[in-house]
CSV table of C-alpha atoms and ligand atoms in Angstrom, one decimal:
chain,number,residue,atom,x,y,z
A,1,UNK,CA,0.0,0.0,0.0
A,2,UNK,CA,2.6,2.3,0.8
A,3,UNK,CA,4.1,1.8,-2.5
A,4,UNK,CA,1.1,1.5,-4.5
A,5,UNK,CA,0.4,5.2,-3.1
A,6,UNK,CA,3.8,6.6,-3.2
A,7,UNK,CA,3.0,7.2,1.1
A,8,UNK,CA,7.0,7.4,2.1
A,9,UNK,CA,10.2,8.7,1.2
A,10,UNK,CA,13.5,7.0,2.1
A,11,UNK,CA,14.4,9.5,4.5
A,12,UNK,CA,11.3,10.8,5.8
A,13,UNK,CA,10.9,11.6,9.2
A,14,UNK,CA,7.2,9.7,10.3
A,15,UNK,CA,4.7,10.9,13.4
A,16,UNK,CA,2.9,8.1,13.8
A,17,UNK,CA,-0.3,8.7,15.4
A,18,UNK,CA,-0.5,5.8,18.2
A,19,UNK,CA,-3.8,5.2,20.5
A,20,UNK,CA,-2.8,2.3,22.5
A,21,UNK,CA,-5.5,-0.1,20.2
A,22,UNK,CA,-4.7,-3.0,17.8
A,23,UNK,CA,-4.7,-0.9,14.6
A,24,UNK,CA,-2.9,1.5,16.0
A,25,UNK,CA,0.0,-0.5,17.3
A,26,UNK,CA,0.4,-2.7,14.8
A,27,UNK,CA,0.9,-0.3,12.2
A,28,UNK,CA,3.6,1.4,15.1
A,29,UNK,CA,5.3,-2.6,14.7
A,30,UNK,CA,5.2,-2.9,11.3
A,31,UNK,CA,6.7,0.8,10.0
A,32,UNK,CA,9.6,-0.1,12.7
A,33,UNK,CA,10.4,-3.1,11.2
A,34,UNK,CA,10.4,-1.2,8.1
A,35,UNK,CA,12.1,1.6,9.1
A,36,UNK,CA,14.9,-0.8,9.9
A,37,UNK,CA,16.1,-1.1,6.5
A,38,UNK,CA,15.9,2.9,5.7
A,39,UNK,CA,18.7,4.2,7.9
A,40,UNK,CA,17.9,8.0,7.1
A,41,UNK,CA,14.4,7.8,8.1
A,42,UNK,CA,12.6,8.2,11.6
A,43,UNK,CA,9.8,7.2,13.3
A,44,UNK,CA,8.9,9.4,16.4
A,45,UNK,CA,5.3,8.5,18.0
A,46,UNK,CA,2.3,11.3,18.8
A,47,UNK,CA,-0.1,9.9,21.4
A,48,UNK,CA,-3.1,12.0,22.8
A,49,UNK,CA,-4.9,11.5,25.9
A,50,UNK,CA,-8.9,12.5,24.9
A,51,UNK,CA,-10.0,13.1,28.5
A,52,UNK,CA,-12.8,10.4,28.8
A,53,UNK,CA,-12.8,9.3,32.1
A,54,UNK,CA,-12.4,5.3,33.0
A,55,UNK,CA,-11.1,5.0,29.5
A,56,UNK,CA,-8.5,7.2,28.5
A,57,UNK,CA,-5.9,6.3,31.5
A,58,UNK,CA,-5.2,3.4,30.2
A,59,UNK,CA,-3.4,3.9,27.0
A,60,UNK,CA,-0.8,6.3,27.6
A,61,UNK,CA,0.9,3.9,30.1
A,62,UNK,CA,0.7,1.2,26.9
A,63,UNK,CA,2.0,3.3,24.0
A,64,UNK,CA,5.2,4.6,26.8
A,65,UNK,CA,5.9,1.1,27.6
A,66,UNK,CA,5.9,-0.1,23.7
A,67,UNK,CA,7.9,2.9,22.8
A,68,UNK,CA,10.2,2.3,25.8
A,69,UNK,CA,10.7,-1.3,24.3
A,70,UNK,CA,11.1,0.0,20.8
A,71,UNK,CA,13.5,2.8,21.8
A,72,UNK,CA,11.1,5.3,19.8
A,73,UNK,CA,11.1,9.3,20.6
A,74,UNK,CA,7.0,9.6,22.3
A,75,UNK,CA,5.1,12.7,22.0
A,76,UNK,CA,2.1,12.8,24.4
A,77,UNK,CA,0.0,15.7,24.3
A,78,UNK,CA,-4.1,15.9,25.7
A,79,UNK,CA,-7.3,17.3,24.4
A,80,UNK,CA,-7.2,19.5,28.3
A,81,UNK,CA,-3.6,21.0,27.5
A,82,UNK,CA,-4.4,21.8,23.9
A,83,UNK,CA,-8.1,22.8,24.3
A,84,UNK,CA,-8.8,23.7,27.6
A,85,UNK,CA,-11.1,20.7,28.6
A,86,UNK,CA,-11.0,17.2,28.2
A,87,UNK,CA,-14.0,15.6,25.6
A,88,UNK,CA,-16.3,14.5,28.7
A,89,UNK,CA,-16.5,18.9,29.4
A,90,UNK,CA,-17.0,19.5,25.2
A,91,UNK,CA,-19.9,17.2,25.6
A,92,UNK,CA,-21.5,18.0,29.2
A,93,UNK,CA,-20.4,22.1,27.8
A,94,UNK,CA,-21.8,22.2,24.3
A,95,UNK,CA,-25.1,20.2,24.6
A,96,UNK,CA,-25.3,19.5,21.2
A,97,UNK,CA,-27.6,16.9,19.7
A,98,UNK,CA,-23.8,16.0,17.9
A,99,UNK,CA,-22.4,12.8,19.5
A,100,UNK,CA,-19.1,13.1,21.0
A,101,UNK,CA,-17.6,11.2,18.2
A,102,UNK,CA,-18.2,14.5,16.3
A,103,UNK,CA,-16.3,16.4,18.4
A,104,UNK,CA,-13.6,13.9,19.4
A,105,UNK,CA,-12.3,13.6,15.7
A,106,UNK,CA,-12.4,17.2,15.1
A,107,UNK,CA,-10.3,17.7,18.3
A,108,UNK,CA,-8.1,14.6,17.5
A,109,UNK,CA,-7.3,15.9,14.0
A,110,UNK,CA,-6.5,18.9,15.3
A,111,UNK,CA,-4.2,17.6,18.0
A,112,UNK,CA,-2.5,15.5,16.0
A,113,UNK,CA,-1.5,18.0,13.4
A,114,UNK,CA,-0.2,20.2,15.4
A,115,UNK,CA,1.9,17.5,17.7
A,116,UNK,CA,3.0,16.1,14.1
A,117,UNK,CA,4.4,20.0,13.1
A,118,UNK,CA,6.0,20.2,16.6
A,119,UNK,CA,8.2,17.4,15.8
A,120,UNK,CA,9.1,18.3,12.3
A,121,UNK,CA,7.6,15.2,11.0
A,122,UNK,CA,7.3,15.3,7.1
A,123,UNK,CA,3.7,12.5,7.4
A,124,UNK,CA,1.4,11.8,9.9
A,125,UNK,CA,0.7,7.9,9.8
A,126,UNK,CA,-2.4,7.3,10.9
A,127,UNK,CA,-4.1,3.2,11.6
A,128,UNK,CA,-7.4,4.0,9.3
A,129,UNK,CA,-7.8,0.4,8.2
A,130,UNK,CA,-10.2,-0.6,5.2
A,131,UNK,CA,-12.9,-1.0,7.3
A,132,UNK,CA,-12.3,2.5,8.8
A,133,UNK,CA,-11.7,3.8,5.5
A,134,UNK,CA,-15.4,2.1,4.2
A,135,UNK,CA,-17.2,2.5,7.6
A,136,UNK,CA,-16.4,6.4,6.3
A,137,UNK,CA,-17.7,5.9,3.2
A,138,UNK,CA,-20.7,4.8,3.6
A,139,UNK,CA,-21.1,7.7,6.6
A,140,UNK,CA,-20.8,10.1,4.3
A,141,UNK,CA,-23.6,9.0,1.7
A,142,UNK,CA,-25.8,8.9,4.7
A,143,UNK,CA,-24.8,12.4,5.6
A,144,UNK,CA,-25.4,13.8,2.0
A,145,UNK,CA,-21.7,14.6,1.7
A,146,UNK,CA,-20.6,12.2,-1.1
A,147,UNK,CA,-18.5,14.6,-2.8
A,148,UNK,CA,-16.0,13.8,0.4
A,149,UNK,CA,-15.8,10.6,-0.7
A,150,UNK,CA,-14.7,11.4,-4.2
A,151,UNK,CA,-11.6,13.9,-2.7
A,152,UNK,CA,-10.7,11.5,0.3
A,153,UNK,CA,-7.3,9.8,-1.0
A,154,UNK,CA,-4.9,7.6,1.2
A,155,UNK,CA,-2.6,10.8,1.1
A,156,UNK,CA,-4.1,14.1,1.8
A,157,UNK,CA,-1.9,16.7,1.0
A,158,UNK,CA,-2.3,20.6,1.9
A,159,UNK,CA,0.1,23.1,-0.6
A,160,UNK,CA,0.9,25.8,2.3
A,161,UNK,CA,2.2,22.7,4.3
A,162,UNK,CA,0.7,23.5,7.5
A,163,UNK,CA,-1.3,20.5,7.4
A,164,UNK,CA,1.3,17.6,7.9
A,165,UNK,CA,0.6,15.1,4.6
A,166,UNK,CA,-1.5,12.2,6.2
A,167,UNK,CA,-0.8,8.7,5.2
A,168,UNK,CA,-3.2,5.6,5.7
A,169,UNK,CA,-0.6,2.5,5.3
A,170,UNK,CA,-3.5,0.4,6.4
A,171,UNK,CA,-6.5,1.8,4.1
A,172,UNK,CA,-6.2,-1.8,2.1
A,173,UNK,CA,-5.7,-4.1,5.5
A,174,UNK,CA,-8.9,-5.4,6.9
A,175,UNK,CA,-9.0,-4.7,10.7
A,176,UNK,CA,-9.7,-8.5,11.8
A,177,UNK,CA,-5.8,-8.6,10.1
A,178,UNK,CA,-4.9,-6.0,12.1
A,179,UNK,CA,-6.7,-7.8,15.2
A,180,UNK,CA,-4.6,-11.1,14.3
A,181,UNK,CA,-0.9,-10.0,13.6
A,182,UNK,CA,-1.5,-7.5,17.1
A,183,UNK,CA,-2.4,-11.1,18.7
A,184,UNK,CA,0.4,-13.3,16.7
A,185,UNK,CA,3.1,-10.2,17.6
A,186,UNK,CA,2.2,-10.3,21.5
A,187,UNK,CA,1.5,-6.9,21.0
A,188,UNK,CA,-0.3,-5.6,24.3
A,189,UNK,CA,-2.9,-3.6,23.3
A,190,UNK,CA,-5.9,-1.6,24.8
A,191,UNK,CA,-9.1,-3.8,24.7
A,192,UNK,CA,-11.8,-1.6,26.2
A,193,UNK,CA,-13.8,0.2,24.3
A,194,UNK,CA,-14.3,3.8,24.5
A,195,UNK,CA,-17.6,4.3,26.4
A,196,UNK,CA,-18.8,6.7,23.9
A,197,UNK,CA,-18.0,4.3,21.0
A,198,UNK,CA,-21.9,2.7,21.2
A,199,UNK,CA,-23.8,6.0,20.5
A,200,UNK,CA,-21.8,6.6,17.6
A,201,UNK,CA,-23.5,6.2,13.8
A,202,UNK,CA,-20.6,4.3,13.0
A,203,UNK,CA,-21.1,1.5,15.4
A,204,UNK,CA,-24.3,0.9,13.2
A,205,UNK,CA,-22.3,0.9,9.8
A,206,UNK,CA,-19.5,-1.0,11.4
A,207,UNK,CA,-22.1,-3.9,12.6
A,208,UNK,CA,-23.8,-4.0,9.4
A,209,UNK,CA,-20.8,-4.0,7.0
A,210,UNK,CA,-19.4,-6.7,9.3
A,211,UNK,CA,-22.5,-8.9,9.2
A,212,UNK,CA,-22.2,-7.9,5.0
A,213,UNK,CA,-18.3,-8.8,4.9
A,214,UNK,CA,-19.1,-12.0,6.9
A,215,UNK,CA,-21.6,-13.2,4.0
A,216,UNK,CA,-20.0,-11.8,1.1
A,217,UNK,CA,-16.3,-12.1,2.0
A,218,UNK,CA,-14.4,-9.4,-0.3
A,219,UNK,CA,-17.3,-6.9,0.1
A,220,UNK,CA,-15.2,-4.1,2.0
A,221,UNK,CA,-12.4,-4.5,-0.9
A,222,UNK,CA,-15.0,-4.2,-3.5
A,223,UNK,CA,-16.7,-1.2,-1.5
A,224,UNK,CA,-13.4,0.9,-1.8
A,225,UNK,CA,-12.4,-0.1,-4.7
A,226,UNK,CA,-15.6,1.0,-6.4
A,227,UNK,CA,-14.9,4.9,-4.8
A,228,UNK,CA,-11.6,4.7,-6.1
A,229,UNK,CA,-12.3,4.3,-9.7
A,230,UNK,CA,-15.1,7.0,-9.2
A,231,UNK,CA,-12.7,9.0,-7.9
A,232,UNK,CA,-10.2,8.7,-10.9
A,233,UNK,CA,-12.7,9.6,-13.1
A,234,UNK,CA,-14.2,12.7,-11.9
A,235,UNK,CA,-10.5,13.7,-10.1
A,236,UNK,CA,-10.3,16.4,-12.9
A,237,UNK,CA,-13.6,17.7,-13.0
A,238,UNK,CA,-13.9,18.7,-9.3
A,239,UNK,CA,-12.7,22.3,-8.5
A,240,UNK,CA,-9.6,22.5,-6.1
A,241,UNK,CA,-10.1,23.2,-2.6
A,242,UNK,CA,-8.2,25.6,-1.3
A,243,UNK,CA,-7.1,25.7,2.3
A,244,UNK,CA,-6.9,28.8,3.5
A,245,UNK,CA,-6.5,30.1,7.8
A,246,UNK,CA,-8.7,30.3,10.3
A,247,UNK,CA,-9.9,33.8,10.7
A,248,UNK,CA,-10.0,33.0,14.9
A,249,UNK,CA,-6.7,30.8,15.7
A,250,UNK,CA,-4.7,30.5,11.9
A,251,UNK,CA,-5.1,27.2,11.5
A,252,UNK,CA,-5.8,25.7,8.0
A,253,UNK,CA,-9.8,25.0,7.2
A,254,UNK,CA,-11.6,25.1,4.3
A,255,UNK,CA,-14.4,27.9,5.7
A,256,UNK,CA,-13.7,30.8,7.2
A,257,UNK,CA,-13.9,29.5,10.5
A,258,UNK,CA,-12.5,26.6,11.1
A,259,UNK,CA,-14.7,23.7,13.0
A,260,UNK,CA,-12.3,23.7,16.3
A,261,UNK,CA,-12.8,27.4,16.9
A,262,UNK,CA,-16.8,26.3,15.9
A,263,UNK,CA,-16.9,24.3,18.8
A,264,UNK,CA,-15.0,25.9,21.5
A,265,UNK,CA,-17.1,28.8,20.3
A,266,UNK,CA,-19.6,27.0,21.6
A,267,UNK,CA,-18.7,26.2,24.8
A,268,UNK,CA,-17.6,30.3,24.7
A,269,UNK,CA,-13.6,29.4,24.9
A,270,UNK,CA,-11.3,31.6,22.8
A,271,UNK,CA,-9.2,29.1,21.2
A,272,UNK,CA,-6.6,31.7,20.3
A,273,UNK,CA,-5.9,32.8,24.1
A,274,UNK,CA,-4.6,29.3,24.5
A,275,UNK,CA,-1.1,28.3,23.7
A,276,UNK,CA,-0.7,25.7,21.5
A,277,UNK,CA,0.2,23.2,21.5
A,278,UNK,CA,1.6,22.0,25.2
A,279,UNK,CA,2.8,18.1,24.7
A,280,UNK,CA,4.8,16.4,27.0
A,281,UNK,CA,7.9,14.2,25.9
A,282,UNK,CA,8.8,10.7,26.5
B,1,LIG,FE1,-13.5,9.6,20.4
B,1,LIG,FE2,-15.8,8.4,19.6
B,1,LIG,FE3,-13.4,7.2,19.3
B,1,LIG,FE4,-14.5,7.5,21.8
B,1,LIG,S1,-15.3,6.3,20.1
B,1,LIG,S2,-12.3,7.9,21.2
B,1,LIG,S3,-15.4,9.6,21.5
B,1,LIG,S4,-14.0,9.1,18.3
């Protein structure tokens, strides 16, 4: 895959965003062992702590004690330093008939982009695995967006370079893979689910692609694929979306407003008072 999508250069230097899960840390396993035979590339790992009590505690310790094993450079940074709150006080705060998942990956992208700029990385891996990557898809037709679909690459790239390019090395690896090499490495991994994970759409679309994929083995493959050739036909027809900053904190968006500032707006924080970002290094 990483080939196939021109992801990596020989000497680039790779944040890999790490959450203590399977995906996650299996893709942290495999672009070590990889990294192994490119001697002027590095691999330094970006970690953040969400701020969901009873589950987020737990990971942090993990991802330390892998990188400790691996002798990898850890960046930890949290949703509280960065934001101002943790995602339990966005989602008491904001009272939004949004689920947290909403605001958790707005945040999350957020964080990790700027964590990934702090440490001079030249990609951001993240462990989006095909069923992430269809999961997605199929959100997005129910949303009405399906044009995202059709700009949504395995390597999203911004000109200005403030967004760090984002690489998916696991977009074509189903996630019960990613389940068995975690289990066949002896990887430790985090096994609890995030409490807010059930009230999520995406838990729906997971379920019923799985009960699909378990029928029709090949389905998820065929599912992406499918968005792939559409999107190499009508790649030259869609206008370019510029990125352009924020209007409130500077950061790259695609409105005028970008949706962090939209929903510590909400809560009435001014992101821009906040110094950004404060991570903590391992
Ligand atoms: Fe965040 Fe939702 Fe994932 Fe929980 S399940 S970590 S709230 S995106």
């Amino acid at each position: 895959t990483i080939s196939k999508y021109k992801m990596l250069e020989p000497d680039d230097r790779i944040a890999v965003a790490v959450s203590g899960g399977k995906d996650s840390l299996s893709l942290l396993y495999i672009l070590y062992k990889i990294e192994q035979r490119f001697p002027h590339s590095e691999i330094v790992v970006v970690t953040v702590d969400e701020g969901i009590p009873g589950y987020s505690e737990e990971a942090p310790v993990l991802v330390e004690k892998h990188c400790r094993r691996l002798g990898i450079e850890l960046v930890k940074g949290s949703y509280k330093q960065m934001f101002g709150y943790g995602l339990w006080e966005v989602v008491e705060k904001a009272q939004s008939e949004l689920g947290p998942c909403s605001f958790c990956g707005v945040l999350r992208r957020r964080a990790l982009n700027l964590m990934a700029r702090e440490v001079d990385a030249d990609k951001l891996a993240v462990a989006h695995t095909l069923d992430d990557e269809v999961q997605t898809l199929l959100i997005n037709v129910i949303h009405g967006n399906v044009l995202r679909n059709l700009v949504n690459k395995p390597i999203v790239v911004d000109p200005e370079k403030r967004l760090v390019p984002r690489i998916k090395p696991l977009c074509l690896v189903p996630e019960r893979e990613t389940t068995l090499y975690a289990y066949l490495s002896n990887i430790e991994f985090q096994e609890r689910d995030c409490p807010y994970a059930t009230t999520a759409l995406r838990q729906d679309v997971r379920r019923m692609l799985n009960r699909l994929e378990l029928k029709y083995p090949g389905m998820l493959f065929t599912i992406y694929r499918s968005f792939e050739k559409l999107r190499n036909v009508v790649r030259d027809a869609l206008p370019q979306k510029q990125l352009t900053p924020c209007a409130l904190c500077g950061e790259p968006c695609s409105g005028e407003i970008c949706k962090v500032c939209e929903i510590l707006n909400t809560i009435a924080v001014s992101y821009t008072h906040l110094t950004l970002p404060t991570t903590e290094r391992v």
